[in-house]
JSON list of C-alpha atoms in Angstrom, two decimals:
[
{"chain": "J", "resi": 292, "resn": "MET", "atom": "CA", "xyz": [53.00, -10.57, -102.20]},
{"chain": "J", "resi": 293, "resn": "ASN", "atom": "CA", "xyz": [56.39, -9.74, -103.28]},
{"chain": "J", "resi": 294, "resn": "LEU", "atom": "CA", "xyz": [58.06, -10.31, -106.59]},
{"chain": "J", "resi": 295, "resn": "LYS", "atom": "CA", "xyz": [59.63, -13.59, -105.52]},
{"chain": "J", "resi": 296, "resn": "GLN", "atom": "CA", "xyz": [56.25, -15.06, -104.60]},
{"chain": "J", "resi": 297, "resn": "TYR", "atom": "CA", "xyz": [54.73, -13.94, -107.93]},
{"chain": "J", "resi": 298, "resn": "TYR", "atom": "CA", "xyz": [57.62, -15.55, -109.74]},
{"chain": "J", "resi": 299, "resn": "THR", "atom": "CA", "xyz": [57.18, -18.83, -107.84]},
{"chain": "J", "resi": 300, "resn": "LEU", "atom": "CA", "xyz": [53.42, -18.86, -108.49]},
{"chain": "J", "resi": 301, "resn": "PHE", "atom": "CA", "xyz": [54.01, -18.17, -112.17]},
{"chain": "J", "resi": 302, "resn": "MET", "atom": "CA", "xyz": [56.55, -20.98, -112.46]},
{"chain": "J", "resi": 303, "resn": "CYS", "atom": "CA", "xyz": [54.23, -23.41, -110.70]},
{"chain": "J", "resi": 304, "resn": "ILE", "atom": "CA", "xyz": [51.33, -22.65, -113.04]},
{"chain": "J", "resi": 305, "resn": "CYS", "atom": "CA", "xyz": [53.55, -22.87, -116.14]},
{"chain": "J", "resi": 306, "resn": "SER", "atom": "CA", "xyz": [55.11, -26.18, -115.10]},
{"chain": "J", "resi": 307, "resn": "ILE", "atom": "CA", "xyz": [51.68, -27.78, -114.44]},
{"chain": "J", "resi": 308, "resn": "SER", "atom": "CA", "xyz": [50.42, -26.54, -117.81]},
{"chain": "J", "resi": 309, "resn": "LEU", "atom": "CA", "xyz": [53.52, -27.67, -119.68]},
{"chain": "J", "resi": 310, "resn": "PHE", "atom": "CA", "xyz": [53.52, -31.04, -117.93]},
{"chain": "J", "resi": 311, "resn": "GLY", "atom": "CA", "xyz": [49.87, -31.58, -118.88]},
{"chain": "J", "resi": 312, "resn": "GLN", "atom": "CA", "xyz": [50.54, -30.81, -122.52]},
{"chain": "J", "resi": 313, "resn": "TYR", "atom": "CA", "xyz": [53.68, -32.92, -122.59]},
{"chain": "J", "resi": 314, "resn": "GLU", "atom": "CA", "xyz": [52.00, -35.86, -120.90]},
{"chain": "J", "resi": 315, "resn": "GLY", "atom": "CA", "xyz": [49.19, -35.82, -123.48]},
{"chain": "J", "resi": 316, "resn": "LEU", "atom": "CA", "xyz": [51.58, -36.03, -126.39]},
{"chain": "J", "resi": 317, "resn": "ASP", "atom": "CA", "xyz": [53.95, -38.59, -124.89]},
{"chain": "J", "resi": 318, "resn": "SER", "atom": "CA", "xyz": [51.47, -41.01, -123.41]},
{"chain": "J", "resi": 319, "resn": "ASN", "atom": "CA", "xyz": [51.38, -44.69, -124.26]},
{"chain": "J", "resi": 320, "resn": "ARG", "atom": "CA", "xyz": [47.85, -44.39, -125.60]},
{"chain": "J", "resi": 321, "resn": "LYS", "atom": "CA", "xyz": [47.57, -44.34, -129.38]},
{"chain": "J", "resi": 322, "resn": "GLN", "atom": "CA", "xyz": [46.01, -41.23, -130.65]},
{"chain": "J", "resi": 323, "resn": "VAL", "atom": "CA", "xyz": [43.40, -41.54, -133.36]},
{"chain": "J", "resi": 324, "resn": "TYR", "atom": "CA", "xyz": [43.41, -38.96, -136.06]},
{"chain": "J", "resi": 325, "resn": "GLU", "atom": "CA", "xyz": [40.28, -38.70, -138.10]},
{"chain": "J", "resi": 326, "resn": "LYS", "atom": "CA", "xyz": [40.77, -37.98, -141.73]},
{"chain": "J", "resi": 327, "resn": "GLN", "atom": "CA", "xyz": [38.85, -35.03, -142.88]},
{"chain": "J", "resi": 328, "resn": "SER", "atom": "CA", "xyz": [36.85, -35.79, -145.94]},
{"chain": "J", "resi": 329, "resn": "PHE", "atom": "CA", "xyz": [36.14, -33.16, -148.50]},
{"chain": "J", "resi": 330, "resn": "LYS", "atom": "CA", "xyz": [34.25, -33.44, -151.75]},
{"chain": "J", "resi": 331, "resn": "ASP", "atom": "CA", "xyz": [36.20, -32.94, -154.90]},
{"chain": "J", "resi": 332, "resn": "SER", "atom": "CA", "xyz": [33.76, -31.44, -157.34]},
{"chain": "J", "resi": 333, "resn": "PHE", "atom": "CA", "xyz": [35.96, -32.36, -160.33]},
{"chain": "J", "resi": 334, "resn": "ALA", "atom": "CA", "xyz": [36.05, -36.05, -159.37]},
{"chain": "J", "resi": 335, "resn": "GLU", "atom": "CA", "xyz": [32.27, -36.22, -159.10]},
{"chain": "J", "resi": 336, "resn": "LYS", "atom": "CA", "xyz": [31.75, -35.01, -162.67]},
{"chain": "J", "resi": 337, "resn": "ILE", "atom": "CA", "xyz": [31.55, -37.44, -165.56]},
{"chain": "J", "resi": 338, "resn": "PRO", "atom": "CA", "xyz": [34.83, -37.36, -167.47]},
{"chain": "J", "resi": 339, "resn": "ILE", "atom": "CA", "xyz": [34.76, -35.94, -170.97]},
{"chain": "J", "resi": 340, "resn": "ILE", "atom": "CA", "xyz": [36.63, -38.85, -172.56]},
{"chain": "J", "resi": 341, "resn": "THR", "atom": "CA", "xyz": [34.78, -41.93, -171.37]},
{"chain": "J", "resi": 342, "resn": "SER", "atom": "CA", "xyz": [36.80, -44.59, -173.17]},
{"chain": "J", "resi": 343, "resn": "LYS", "atom": "CA", "xyz": [39.39, -45.40, -175.80]},
{"chain": "J", "resi": 344, "resn": "PHE", "atom": "CA", "xyz": [38.73, -47.98, -178.48]},
{"chain": "J", "resi": 345, "resn": "VAL", "atom": "CA", "xyz": [40.33, -49.98, -181.27]},
{"chain": "J", "resi": 346, "resn": "GLY", "atom": "CA", "xyz": [38.44, -51.27, -184.25]},
{"chain": "J", "resi": 347, "resn": "LEU", "atom": "CA", "xyz": [38.48, -52.63, -187.77]},
{"chain": "J", "resi": 348, "resn": "ASP", "atom": "CA", "xyz": [36.07, -52.11, -190.61]},
{"chain": "J", "resi": 349, "resn": "PHE", "atom": "CA", "xyz": [36.14, -53.73, -194.00]},
{"chain": "J", "resi": 350, "resn": "MET", "atom": "CA", "xyz": [34.30, -53.79, -197.28]},
{"chain": "J", "resi": 351, "resn": "VAL", "atom": "CA", "xyz": [34.15, -56.78, -199.63]},
{"chain": "J", "resi": 352, "resn": "SER", "atom": "CA", "xyz": [32.47, -56.72, -203.01]},
{"chain": "J", "resi": 353, "resn": "PRO", "atom": "CA", "xyz": [32.42, -59.69, -205.39]},
{"chain": "J", "resi": 354, "resn": "ILE", "atom": "CA", "xyz": [30.89, -58.29, -208.58]},
{"chain": "J", "resi": 355, "resn": "SER", "atom": "CA", "xyz": [30.85, -60.50, -211.73]},
{"chain": "J", "resi": 356, "resn": "ASN", "atom": "CA", "xyz": [34.50, -60.78, -212.77]},
{"chain": "J", "resi": 357, "resn": "SER", "atom": "CA", "xyz": [35.98, -58.55, -210.09]},
{"chain": "J", "resi": 358, "resn": "LEU", "atom": "CA", "xyz": [36.85, -58.69, -206.42]},
{"chain": "J", "resi": 359, "resn": "PHE", "atom": "CA", "xyz": [37.19, -55.66, -204.14]},
{"chain": "J", "resi": 360, "resn": "PHE", "atom": "CA", "xyz": [38.54, -55.85, -200.57]},
{"chain": "J", "resi": 361, "resn": "GLU", "atom": "CA", "xyz": [39.27, -52.95, -198.22]},
{"chain": "J", "resi": 362, "resn": "ALA", "atom": "CA", "xyz": [40.50, -53.09, -194.61]},
{"chain": "J", "resi": 363, "resn": "ASN", "atom": "CA", "xyz": [40.66, -50.13, -192.24]},
{"chain": "J", "resi": 364, "resn": "PRO", "atom": "CA", "xyz": [42.12, -50.57, -188.73]},
{"chain": "J", "resi": 365, "resn": "PHE", "atom": "CA", "xyz": [41.63, -47.55, -186.45]},
{"chain": "J", "resi": 366, "resn": "VAL", "atom": "CA", "xyz": [42.01, -46.22, -182.90]},
{"chain": "J", "resi": 367, "resn": "GLY", "atom": "CA", "xyz": [39.94, -43.54, -181.26]},
{"chain": "J", "resi": 368, "resn": "ILE", "atom": "CA", "xyz": [38.29, -41.95, -178.26]},
{"chain": "J", "resi": 369, "resn": "ASN", "atom": "CA", "xyz": [34.71, -41.83, -177.09]},
{"chain": "J", "resi": 370, "resn": "ILE", "atom": "CA", "xyz": [33.44, -38.50, -175.78]},
{"chain": "J", "resi": 371, "resn": "LYS", "atom": "CA", "xyz": [30.50, -38.77, -173.37]},
{"chain": "J", "resi": 372, "resn": "ASP", "atom": "CA", "xyz": [29.18, -41.89, -175.17]},
{"chain": "J", "resi": 373, "resn": "ARG", "atom": "CA", "xyz": [27.88, -39.71, -178.01]},
{"chain": "J", "resi": 374, "resn": "ILE", "atom": "CA", "xyz": [30.83, -38.66, -180.14]},
{"chain": "J", "resi": 375, "resn": "TYR", "atom": "CA", "xyz": [33.40, -41.08, -181.52]},
{"chain": "J", "resi": 376, "resn": "LEU", "atom": "CA", "xyz": [36.59, -39.66, -183.01]},
{"chain": "J", "resi": 377, "resn": "SER", "atom": "CA", "xyz": [39.13, -41.97, -184.62]},
{"chain": "J", "resi": 378, "resn": "GLY", "atom": "CA", "xyz": [41.98, -42.17, -187.07]},
{"chain": "J", "resi": 379, "resn": "GLY", "atom": "CA", "xyz": [43.61, -44.97, -188.96]},
{"chain": "J", "resi": 380, "resn": "ALA", "atom": "CA", "xyz": [45.16, -46.31, -192.10]},
{"chain": "J", "resi": 381, "resn": "PHE", "atom": "CA", "xyz": [43.50, -48.28, -194.86]},
{"chain": "J", "resi": 382, "resn": "ALA", "atom": "CA", "xyz": [44.34, -50.31, -197.92]},
{"chain": "J", "resi": 383, "resn": "SER", "atom": "CA", "xyz": [42.23, -51.77, -200.69]},
{"chain": "J", "resi": 384, "resn": "VAL", "atom": "CA", "xyz": [42.75, -54.10, -203.63]},
{"chain": "J", "resi": 385, "resn": "TRP", "atom": "CA", "xyz": [40.50, -54.29, -206.66]},
{"chain": "J", "resi": 386, "resn": "SER", "atom": "CA", "xyz": [40.92, -56.94, -209.29]},
{"chain": "J", "resi": 387, "resn": "PHE", "atom": "CA", "xyz": [39.12, -56.22, -212.57]},
{"chain": "J", "resi": 388, "resn": "TYR", "atom": "CA", "xyz": [41.07, -57.44, -215.64]},
{"chain": "J", "resi": 389, "resn": "SER", "atom": "CA", "xyz": [44.09, -56.00, -213.84]},
{"chain": "J", "resi": 390, "resn": "THR", "atom": "CA", "xyz": [44.87, -55.20, -210.20]},
{"chain": "J", "resi": 391, "resn": "TYR", "atom": "CA", "xyz": [44.38, -51.77, -208.62]},
{"chain": "J", "resi": 392, "resn": "PHE", "atom": "CA", "xyz": [45.78, -50.83, -205.24]},
{"chain": "J", "resi": 393, "resn": "THR", "atom": "CA", "xyz": [44.70, -47.92, -203.03]},
{"chain": "J", "resi": 394, "resn": "SER", "atom": "CA", "xyz": [45.99, -46.87, -199.61]},
{"chain": "J", "resi": 395, "resn": "GLY", "atom": "CA", "xyz": [45.99, -43.90, -197.28]},
{"chain": "J", "resi": 396, "resn": "ILE", "atom": "CA", "xyz": [45.01, -42.47, -193.91]},
{"chain": "J", "resi": 397, "resn": "ASN", "atom": "CA", "xyz": [41.67, -41.29, -192.59]},
{"chain": "J", "resi": 398, "resn": "VAL", "atom": "CA", "xyz": [40.04, -39.33, -189.79]},
{"chain": "J", "resi": 399, "resn": "THR", "atom": "CA", "xyz": [36.50, -40.26, -188.74]},
{"chain": "J", "resi": 400, "resn": "GLY", "atom": "CA", "xyz": [33.81, -38.67, -186.61]},
{"chain": "J", "resi": 401, "resn": "ARG", "atom": "CA", "xyz": [30.55, -40.25, -185.51]},
{"chain": "J", "resi": 402, "resn": "LEU", "atom": "CA", "xyz": [27.57, -38.80, -183.68]},
{"chain": "J", "resi": 403, "resn": "VAL", "atom": "CA", "xyz": [25.61, -41.59, -181.96]},
{"chain": "J", "resi": 404, "resn": "PHE", "atom": "CA", "xyz": [21.86, -41.49, -181.24]},
{"chain": "J", "resi": 405, "resn": "SER", "atom": "CA", "xyz": [21.00, -44.70, -179.38]},
{"chain": "J", "resi": 406, "resn": "GLN", "atom": "CA", "xyz": [21.88, -47.34, -181.99]},
{"chain": "J", "resi": 407, "resn": "ILE", "atom": "CA", "xyz": [21.86, -45.10, -185.08]},
{"chain": "J", "resi": 408, "resn": "PHE", "atom": "CA", "xyz": [24.87, -42.93, -185.89]},
{"chain": "J", "resi": 409, "resn": "LEU", "atom": "CA", "xyz": [25.85, -40.27, -188.39]},
{"chain": "J", "resi": 410, "resn": "HIS", "atom": "CA", "xyz": [29.24, -40.83, -189.97]},
{"chain": "J", "resi": 411, "resn": "THR", "atom": "CA", "xyz": [31.66, -38.38, -191.53]},
{"chain": "J", "resi": 412, "resn": "GLU", "atom": "CA", "xyz": [35.13, -39.23, -192.74]},
{"chain": "J", "resi": 413, "resn": "TYR", "atom": "CA", "xyz": [37.98, -37.53, -194.51]},
{"chain": "J", "resi": 414, "resn": "ARG", "atom": "CA", "xyz": [40.58, -39.59, -196.34]},
{"chain": "J", "resi": 415, "resn": "LEU", "atom": "CA", "xyz": [43.92, -38.71, -197.78]},
{"chain": "J", "resi": 416, "resn": "GLN", "atom": "CA", "xyz": [44.13, -41.41, -200.41]},
{"chain": "J", "resi": 417, "resn": "TYR", "atom": "CA", "xyz": [46.73, -42.58, -202.88]},
{"chain": "J", "resi": 418, "resn": "GLY", "atom": "CA", "xyz": [45.14, -44.39, -205.79]},
{"chain": "J", "resi": 419, "resn": "GLN", "atom": "CA", "xyz": [44.31, -44.37, -209.46]},
{"chain": "J", "resi": 420, "resn": "ILE", "atom": "CA", "xyz": [43.16, -40.96, -210.72]},
{"chain": "J", "resi": 421, "resn": "SER", "atom": "CA", "xyz": [42.69, -41.75, -214.43]},
{"chain": "J", "resi": 422, "resn": "ASN", "atom": "CA", "xyz": [39.75, -43.66, -215.84]},
{"chain": "J", "resi": 423, "resn": "ASP", "atom": "CA", "xyz": [40.07, -46.81, -217.94]},
{"chain": "J", "resi": 424, "resn": "PHE", "atom": "CA", "xyz": [40.20, -44.98, -221.27]},
{"chain": "J", "resi": 425, "resn": "MET", "atom": "CA", "xyz": [43.41, -43.17, -220.38]},
{"chain": "J", "resi": 426, "resn": "PRO", "atom": "CA", "xyz": [46.85, -44.46, -219.42]},
{"chain": "J", "resi": 427, "resn": "ARG", "atom": "CA", "xyz": [46.88, -45.56, -215.79]},
{"chain": "J", "resi": 428, "resn": "GLU", "atom": "CA", "xyz": [47.92, -42.70, -213.54]},
{"chain": "J", "resi": 429, "resn": "TYR", "atom": "CA", "xyz": [48.18, -42.68, -209.73]},
{"chain": "J", "resi": 430, "resn": "GLY", "atom": "CA", "xyz": [48.06, -39.72, -207.39]},
{"chain": "J", "resi": 431, "resn": "MET", "atom": "CA", "xyz": [47.15, -38.38, -203.95]},
{"chain": "J", "resi": 432, "resn": "TYR", "atom": "CA", "xyz": [43.78, -36.75, -203.32]},
{"chain": "J", "resi": 433, "resn": "GLY", "atom": "CA", "xyz": [41.44, -35.83, -200.47]},
{"chain": "J", "resi": 434, "resn": "LEU", "atom": "CA", "xyz": [38.13, -37.59, -200.17]},
{"chain": "J", "resi": 435, "resn": "PRO", "atom": "CA", "xyz": [35.16, -36.84, -197.88]},
{"chain": "J", "resi": 436, "resn": "ILE", "atom": "CA", "xyz": [32.66, -39.62, -197.12]},
{"chain": "J", "resi": 437, "resn": "PHE", "atom": "CA", "xyz": [29.26, -39.17, -195.43]},
{"chain": "J", "resi": 438, "resn": "GLY", "atom": "CA", "xyz": [26.97, -41.91, -194.20]},
{"chain": "J", "resi": 439, "resn": "ILE", "atom": "CA", "xyz": [24.60, -43.37, -191.66]},
{"chain": "J", "resi": 440, "resn": "GLY", "atom": "CA", "xyz": [24.99, -46.55, -189.69]},
{"chain": "J", "resi": 441, "resn": "TYR", "atom": "CA", "xyz": [23.53, -48.97, -187.21]},
{"chain": "J", "resi": 442, "resn": "LEU", "atom": "CA", "xyz": [25.47, -49.87, -184.05]},
{"chain": "J", "resi": 443, "resn": "LYS", "atom": "CA", "xyz": [24.81, -53.25, -182.45]},
{"chain": "J", "resi": 444, "resn": "ASP", "atom": "CA", "xyz": [25.84, -53.67, -178.77]},
{"chain": "J", "resi": 445, "resn": "GLU", "atom": "CA", "xyz": [28.73, -51.20, -179.21]},
{"chain": "J", "resi": 446, "resn": "SER", "atom": "CA", "xyz": [30.82, -54.03, -180.63]},
{"chain": "J", "resi": 447, "resn": "ALA", "atom": "CA", "xyz": [29.75, -54.25, -184.28]},
{"chain": "J", "resi": 448, "resn": "TYR", "atom": "CA", "xyz": [28.20, -51.92, -186.81]},
{"chain": "J", "resi": 449, "resn": "VAL", "atom": "CA", "xyz": [27.01, -51.60, -190.40]},
{"chain": "J", "resi": 450, "resn": "LEU", "atom": "CA", "xyz": [27.52, -48.39, -192.38]},
{"chain": "J", "resi": 451, "resn": "ILE", "atom": "CA", "xyz": [26.23, -47.15, -195.73]},
{"chain": "J", "resi": 452, "resn": "GLY", "atom": "CA", "xyz": [27.34, -43.90, -197.28]},
{"chain": "J", "resi": 453, "resn": "VAL", "atom": "CA", "xyz": [28.48, -41.95, -200.28]},
{"chain": "J", "resi": 454, "resn": "ALA", "atom": "CA", "xyz": [31.89, -40.63, -201.30]},
{"chain": "J", "resi": 455, "resn": "VAL", "atom": "CA", "xyz": [31.73, -37.09, -202.64]},
{"chain": "J", "resi": 456, "resn": "SER", "atom": "CA", "xyz": [34.74, -37.23, -204.97]},
{"chain": "J", "resi": 457, "resn": "ASP", "atom": "CA", "xyz": [34.52, -38.64, -208.52]},
{"chain": "J", "resi": 458, "resn": "LYS", "atom": "CA", "xyz": [38.03, -40.03, -208.08]},
{"chain": "J", "resi": 459, "resn": "PHE", "atom": "CA", "xyz": [36.73, -42.56, -205.55]},
{"chain": "J", "resi": 460, "resn": "ALA", "atom": "CA", "xyz": [34.44, -44.02, -208.21]},
{"chain": "J", "resi": 461, "resn": "ILE", "atom": "CA", "xyz": [37.48, -44.73, -210.39]},
{"chain": "J", "resi": 462, "resn": "SER", "atom": "CA", "xyz": [39.10, -46.91, -207.71]},
{"chain": "J", "resi": 463, "resn": "SER", "atom": "CA", "xyz": [35.95, -48.68, -206.46]},
{"chain": "J", "resi": 464, "resn": "PRO", "atom": "CA", "xyz": [33.69, -51.14, -208.31]},
{"chain": "J", "resi": 465, "resn": "LEU", "atom": "CA", "xyz": [30.62, -49.74, -206.51]},
{"chain": "J", "resi": 466, "resn": "GLY", "atom": "CA", "xyz": [31.22, -46.19, -207.75]},
{"chain": "J", "resi": 467, "resn": "LYS", "atom": "CA", "xyz": [30.53, -43.57, -205.09]},
{"chain": "J", "resi": 468, "resn": "PHE", "atom": "CA", "xyz": [28.58, -46.00, -202.89]},
{"chain": "J", "resi": 469, "resn": "VAL", "atom": "CA", "xyz": [30.29, -47.07, -199.64]},
{"chain": "J", "resi": 470, "resn": "TYR", "atom": "CA", "xyz": [29.20, -49.79, -197.25]},
{"chain": "J", "resi": 471, "resn": "ARG", "atom": "CA", "xyz": [31.18, -51.24, -194.38]},
{"chain": "J", "resi": 472, "resn": "ILE", "atom": "CA", "xyz": [30.98, -53.86, -191.70]},
{"chain": "J", "resi": 473, "resn": "GLY", "atom": "CA", "xyz": [32.98, -52.99, -188.60]},
{"chain": "J", "resi": 474, "resn": "PHE", "atom": "CA", "xyz": [33.99, -54.26, -185.17]},
{"chain": "J", "resi": 475, "resn": "TYR", "atom": "CA", "xyz": [35.18, -52.59, -181.97]},
{"chain": "J", "resi": 476, "resn": "PHE", "atom": "CA", "xyz": [37.64, -54.55, -179.84]}
]
């Protein structure tokens, strides 16, 4: 075989091969492409923040000739259905021969065990800092509160606790004792 025959044979083989490839891509048949599935290990894990929530807790205390009312709206996140972290603002009014007003912001953490939870809270509160035997004086102070509560159906709860600061007892008719009724929306 001479060079011309090799060249012709080579061109014949190449044209058949190219035509076969071209015909497969340009045919009228629809080609089906299968999607490759792969497992995303991050998507299969339980997310750290399981939900966001909004709530309101309040405390009402009618004692003899006084009336105490406190409202605390808050927003927060739920971490793995065990830890609740929230923040909010609060205001309270106490009427006992004269009217006292307290307001501020707070940060709350709760550790939930089934329906029982441990509660810790830190408040930055503006309220009365002098007792009744001195001229009325208002000021800003920090206030930690610790307590325990009962959670019903993750929509309502009851909390009892104690405020560590003596200044809280000045602005509350119950002294250092704290109880609240709350709702999650």
